[in-house]
PDB file of C-alpha atoms in Angstrom:
ATOM      1  CA  MET A   1     -25.512 -10.784   1.536  1.00 71.00           C
ATOM      2  CA  ASP A   2     -22.326  -8.715   0.541  1.00 81.00           C
ATOM      3  CA  ALA A   3     -18.857  -9.962   0.386  1.00 80.00           C
ATOM      4  CA  ASP A   4     -17.869  -8.927   3.720  1.00 81.00           C
ATOM      5  CA  ASP A   5     -20.726 -10.689   5.301  1.00 79.00           C
ATOM      6  CA  ARG A   6     -20.215 -13.682   3.006  1.00 82.00           C
ATOM      7  CA  ALA A   7     -16.360 -13.817   3.896  1.00 81.00           C
ATOM      8  CA  ALA A   8     -17.355 -13.530   7.704  1.00 79.00           C
ATOM      9  CA  TRP A   9     -19.571 -16.623   7.447  1.00 79.00           C
ATOM     10  CA  GLU A  10     -17.248 -18.482   5.604  1.00 82.00           C
ATOM     11  CA  GLU A  11     -14.491 -17.823   8.172  1.00 80.00           C
ATOM     12  CA  GLN A  12     -16.806 -18.645  10.821  1.00 83.00           C
ATOM     13  CA  ARG A  13     -17.737 -21.932   9.120  1.00 82.00           C
ATOM     14  CA  ARG A  14     -14.032 -23.034   8.900  1.00 81.00           C
ATOM     15  CA  GLN A  15     -13.400 -22.304  12.654  1.00 79.00           C
ATOM     16  CA  ALA A  16     -16.414 -24.369  13.542  1.00 72.00           C
ATOM     17  CA  VAL A  17     -15.458 -27.100  11.167  1.00 75.00           C
ATOM     18  CA  ALA A  18     -11.752 -26.995  12.676  1.00 68.00           C
ATOM     19  CA  GLY A  19     -13.218 -26.992  16.243  1.00 73.00           C
ATOM     20  CA  HIS A  20     -15.341 -29.733  15.479  1.00 67.00           C
ATOM     21  CA  GLY A  21     -12.483 -31.938  14.149  1.00 70.00           C
ATOM     22  CA  ALA A  22     -10.248 -31.150  17.191  1.00 71.00           C
ATOM     23  CA  ALA A  23     -12.857 -32.243  19.431  1.00 69.00           C
ATOM     24  CA  LEU A  24     -13.409 -35.453  17.563  1.00 75.00           C
ATOM     25  CA  GLU A  25      -9.619 -36.470  17.288  1.00 75.00           C
ATOM     26  CA  ALA A  26      -9.247 -35.440  21.332  1.00 73.00           C
ATOM     27  CA  GLY A  27     -12.031 -37.998  21.641  1.00 76.00           C
ATOM     28  CA  ARG A  28     -10.467 -40.765  19.416  1.00 83.00           C
ATOM     29  CA  ALA A  29      -7.027 -40.032  21.306  1.00 86.00           C
ATOM     30  CA  ALA A  30      -8.687 -40.618  24.914  1.00 91.00           C
ATOM     31  CA  GLU A  31     -10.801 -43.914  23.514  1.00 93.00           C
ATOM     32  CA  ALA A  32      -7.166 -45.434  22.034  1.00 91.00           C
ATOM     33  CA  GLU A  33      -5.537 -44.467  25.422  1.00 94.00           C
ATOM     34  CA  GLN A  34      -8.254 -46.251  27.432  1.00 97.00           C
ATOM     35  CA  ALA A  35      -8.332 -49.013  24.961  1.00 97.00           C
ATOM     36  CA  GLY A  36      -4.680 -49.309  25.257  1.00 96.00           C
ATOM     37  CA  ARG A  37      -4.728 -49.650  29.074  1.00 97.00           C
ATOM     38  CA  LEU A  38      -7.189 -52.511  28.640  1.00 98.00           C
ATOM     39  CA  LEU A  39      -5.036 -54.318  26.127  1.00 98.00           C
ATOM     40  CA  ALA A  40      -2.253 -53.942  28.619  1.00 97.00           C
ATOM     41  CA  ASP A  41      -3.946 -55.314  31.153  1.00 98.00           C
ATOM     42  CA  PHE A  42      -4.998 -58.186  28.993  1.00 98.00           C
ATOM     43  CA  VAL A  43      -1.535 -59.142  28.194  1.00 98.00           C
ATOM     44  CA  ARG A  44      -0.707 -58.972  32.028  1.00 98.00           C
ATOM     45  CA  ARG A  45      -3.423 -60.980  32.919  1.00 98.00           C
ATOM     46  CA  ALA A  46      -3.124 -63.498  30.076  1.00 97.00           C
ATOM     47  CA  GLY A  47       0.536 -64.155  31.341  1.00 96.00           C
ATOM     48  CA  GLU A  48      -0.761 -64.558  34.961  1.00 96.00           C
ATOM     49  CA  ARG A  49      -3.033 -67.356  33.715  1.00 95.00           C
ATOM     50  CA  GLY A  50      -0.501 -69.100  31.775  1.00 95.00           C
ATOM     51  CA  LEU A  51      -2.370 -68.396  28.418  1.00 96.00           C
ATOM     52  CA  PRO A  52       0.556 -68.948  25.868  1.00 95.00           C
ATOM     53  CA  PRO A  53       0.656 -66.846  22.889  1.00 96.00           C
ATOM     54  CA  VAL A  54       0.032 -68.117  19.364  1.00 96.00           C
ATOM     55  CA  VAL A  55       1.882 -67.182  15.730  1.00 96.00           C
ATOM     56  CA  LEU A  56      -0.818 -65.223  14.421  1.00 97.00           C
ATOM     57  CA  ARG A  57      -2.138 -65.420  10.624  1.00 97.00           C
ATOM     58  CA  ALA A  58      -3.748 -62.874   8.693  1.00 97.00           C
ATOM     59  CA  ARG A  59      -6.591 -63.918   6.220  1.00 96.00           C
ATOM     60  CA  ALA A  60      -6.783 -62.167   2.843  1.00 95.00           C
ATOM     61  CA  PHE A  61      -9.710 -59.634   2.108  1.00 92.00           C
ATOM     62  CA  ASP A  62     -11.183 -62.118  -0.143  1.00 89.00           C
ATOM     63  CA  GLY A  63     -11.251 -64.820   2.637  1.00 85.00           C
ATOM     64  CA  HIS A  64      -9.593 -67.406   0.567  1.00 86.00           C
ATOM     65  CA  ALA A  65      -6.049 -67.377   1.658  1.00 93.00           C
ATOM     66  CA  THR A  66      -4.303 -67.096   5.050  1.00 95.00           C
ATOM     67  CA  TYR A  67      -0.807 -65.855   5.388  1.00 97.00           C
ATOM     68  CA  ARG A  68       1.819 -66.252   8.136  1.00 96.00           C
ATOM     69  CA  THR A  69       2.848 -63.093   9.985  1.00 97.00           C
ATOM     70  CA  ARG A  70       5.879 -62.378  12.463  1.00 96.00           C
ATOM     71  CA  LEU A  71       3.363 -61.665  14.956  1.00 98.00           C
ATOM     72  CA  ARG A  72       2.685 -63.438  18.235  1.00 98.00           C
ATOM     73  CA  GLY A  73      -0.623 -63.022  20.638  1.00 97.00           C
ATOM     74  CA  TRP A  74      -4.255 -63.970  21.372  1.00 97.00           C
ATOM     75  CA  TYR A  75      -6.970 -63.935  18.913  1.00 96.00           C
ATOM     76  CA  LEU A  76      -9.947 -62.222  20.329  1.00 95.00           C
ATOM     77  CA  LYS A  77     -12.729 -63.557  17.927  1.00 92.00           C
ATOM     78  CA  ALA A  78     -13.307 -66.990  17.006  1.00 90.00           C
ATOM     79  CA  ASN A  79     -13.273 -65.972  13.264  1.00 91.00           C
ATOM     80  CA  ARG A  80      -9.758 -64.945  14.220  1.00 94.00           C
ATOM     81  CA  SER A  81     -10.112 -61.659  12.558  1.00 94.00           C
ATOM     82  CA  VAL A  82      -8.816 -59.667  15.619  1.00 96.00           C
ATOM     83  CA  ALA A  83      -6.154 -60.042  18.122  1.00 97.00           C
ATOM     84  CA  VAL A  84      -3.610 -58.524  20.699  1.00 98.00           C
ATOM     85  CA  GLY A  85      -0.165 -58.855  20.066  1.00 98.00           C
ATOM     86  CA  GLU A  86       2.311 -59.487  22.769  1.00 97.00           C
ATOM     87  CA  ASP A  87       3.388 -56.279  22.471  1.00 97.00           C
ATOM     88  CA  GLY A  88      -0.272 -55.365  23.749  1.00 97.00           C
ATOM     89  CA  ARG A  89      -1.251 -53.559  20.574  1.00 98.00           C
ATOM     90  CA  PHE A  90      -4.401 -54.221  18.643  1.00 98.00           C
ATOM     91  CA  TYR A  91      -4.457 -56.059  15.242  1.00 98.00           C
ATOM     92  CA  VAL A  92      -6.993 -56.403  12.460  1.00 96.00           C
ATOM     93  CA  LEU A  93      -5.817 -59.572  10.609  1.00 97.00           C
ATOM     94  CA  SER A  94      -7.127 -58.773   7.378  1.00 95.00           C
ATOM     95  CA  VAL A  95      -4.659 -58.057   4.470  1.00 96.00           C
ATOM     96  CA  PRO A  96      -4.632 -57.762   0.645  1.00 94.00           C
ATOM     97  CA  SER A  97      -4.163 -61.372  -1.478  1.00 92.00           C
ATOM     98  CA  SER A  98      -0.535 -61.295  -2.294  1.00 89.00           C
ATOM     99  CA  LEU A  99       1.740 -64.076  -3.913  1.00 90.00           C
ATOM    100  CA  ARG A 100       4.394 -62.233  -1.906  1.00 90.00           C
ATOM    101  CA  ALA A 101       2.758 -62.580   1.488  1.00 89.00           C
ATOM    102  CA  ARG A 102       2.492 -66.356   0.438  1.00 89.00           C
ATOM    103  CA  ILE A 103       6.002 -66.901   0.473  1.00 92.00           C
ATOM    104  CA  THR A 104       7.559 -64.441   3.139  1.00 93.00           C
ATOM    105  CA  GLY A 105       4.454 -64.044   5.070  1.00 93.00           C
ATOM    106  CA  ALA A 106       2.115 -60.948   5.504  1.00 95.00           C
ATOM    107  CA  ASP A 107       3.022 -57.692   7.347  1.00 95.00           C
ATOM    108  CA  VAL A 108       0.237 -56.423   9.498  1.00 97.00           C
ATOM    109  CA  ALA A 109       0.376 -53.339  10.914  1.00 97.00           C
ATOM    110  CA  PRO A 110      -1.292 -52.313  14.548  1.00 97.00           C
ATOM    111  CA  SER A 111      -4.563 -50.735  14.520  1.00 95.00           C
ATOM    112  CA  PRO A 112      -6.056 -48.037  16.725  1.00 92.00           C
ATOM    113  CA  ALA A 113      -7.932 -49.712  19.328  1.00 91.00           C
ATOM    114  CA  ARG A 114     -11.618 -48.919  19.779  1.00 93.00           C
ATOM    115  CA  LEU A 115     -13.905 -49.479  22.830  1.00 95.00           C
ATOM    116  CA  ILE A 116     -16.507 -50.888  20.837  1.00 94.00           C
ATOM    117  CA  ILE A 117     -14.963 -53.670  18.547  1.00 92.00           C
ATOM    118  CA  GLY A 118     -16.602 -53.712  15.151  1.00 81.00           C
ATOM    119  CA  ALA A 119     -18.325 -50.384  15.337  1.00 65.00           C
ATOM    120  CA  GLY A 120     -19.089 -48.922  12.117  1.00 57.00           C
ATOM    121  CA  GLY A 121     -18.307 -52.041  10.373  1.00 57.00           C
ATOM    122  CA  GLY A 122     -20.886 -53.883   7.782  1.00 54.00           C
ATOM    123  CA  ASP A 123     -21.802 -56.971   9.583  1.00 56.00           C
ATOM    124  CA  GLY A 124     -23.333 -55.507  12.553  1.00 56.00           C
ATOM    125  CA  GLU A 125     -21.260 -57.663  14.950  1.00 77.00           C
ATOM    126  CA  THR A 126     -20.280 -55.422  17.771  1.00 88.00           C
ATOM    127  CA  MET A 127     -19.059 -55.904  21.152  1.00 92.00           C
ATOM    128  CA  PRO A 128     -17.206 -53.644  23.903  1.00 96.00           C
ATOM    129  CA  LEU A 129     -13.512 -54.423  23.818  1.00 97.00           C
ATOM    130  CA  GLU A 130     -13.640 -55.197  27.814  1.00 97.00           C
ATOM    131  CA  GLN A 131     -16.264 -57.797  27.285  1.00 96.00           C
ATOM    132  CA  LEU A 132     -14.344 -59.393  24.425  1.00 95.00           C
ATOM    133  CA  LEU A 133     -11.092 -59.262  26.627  1.00 97.00           C
ATOM    134  CA  GLN A 134     -12.948 -60.969  29.683  1.00 97.00           C
ATOM    135  CA  ARG A 135     -14.495 -63.633  27.329  1.00 95.00           C
ATOM    136  CA  ARG A 136     -10.945 -64.683  25.863  1.00 96.00           C
ATOM    137  CA  LEU A 137      -9.282 -64.723  29.305  1.00 96.00           C
ATOM    138  CA  ASP A 138     -12.232 -67.024  30.561  1.00 95.00           C
ATOM    139  CA  ALA A 139     -12.005 -69.261  27.668  1.00 94.00           C
ATOM    140  CA  GLY A 140      -8.481 -70.434  28.693  1.00 92.00           C
ATOM    141  CA  ALA A 141      -6.367 -72.274  26.792  1.00 85.00           C
ATOM    142  CA  VAL A 142      -9.081 -73.917  24.645  1.00 82.00           C
ATOM    143  CA  TRP A 143      -9.874 -71.372  21.848  1.00 77.00           C
ATOM    144  CA  PRO A 144     -11.252 -72.163  18.872  1.00 74.00           C
TER     145      PRO A 144
END
């Protein structure tokens, strides 16, 4: 392979990688948009059913401590690891251990919502977001 052939092959490869990345990003954006609609619908339906939001707490990565947050919403899993905020955004309630968070509370940023919760996680516990939201609505005010 001469230098011109190699340069052409490298350019072709760069374009293929860029195209694949763009397609992946477009798929993620579409998934996040669909998940966002599900979350907004959940917040509306929770309000209609009189499900009160609660103050959300975040758990340290090591599992030993929990921290107050400024967030209110609804836990989606019994282990309280994920929630929907009153703002209709998705939150993963895991944070680094912190003395400061013990005193002032933990800051938890919203996460991009996925249509399958737990996908790619190591615990093997996955569930469609729509099913998780419906299960939470069906549980009513009594929630672990």
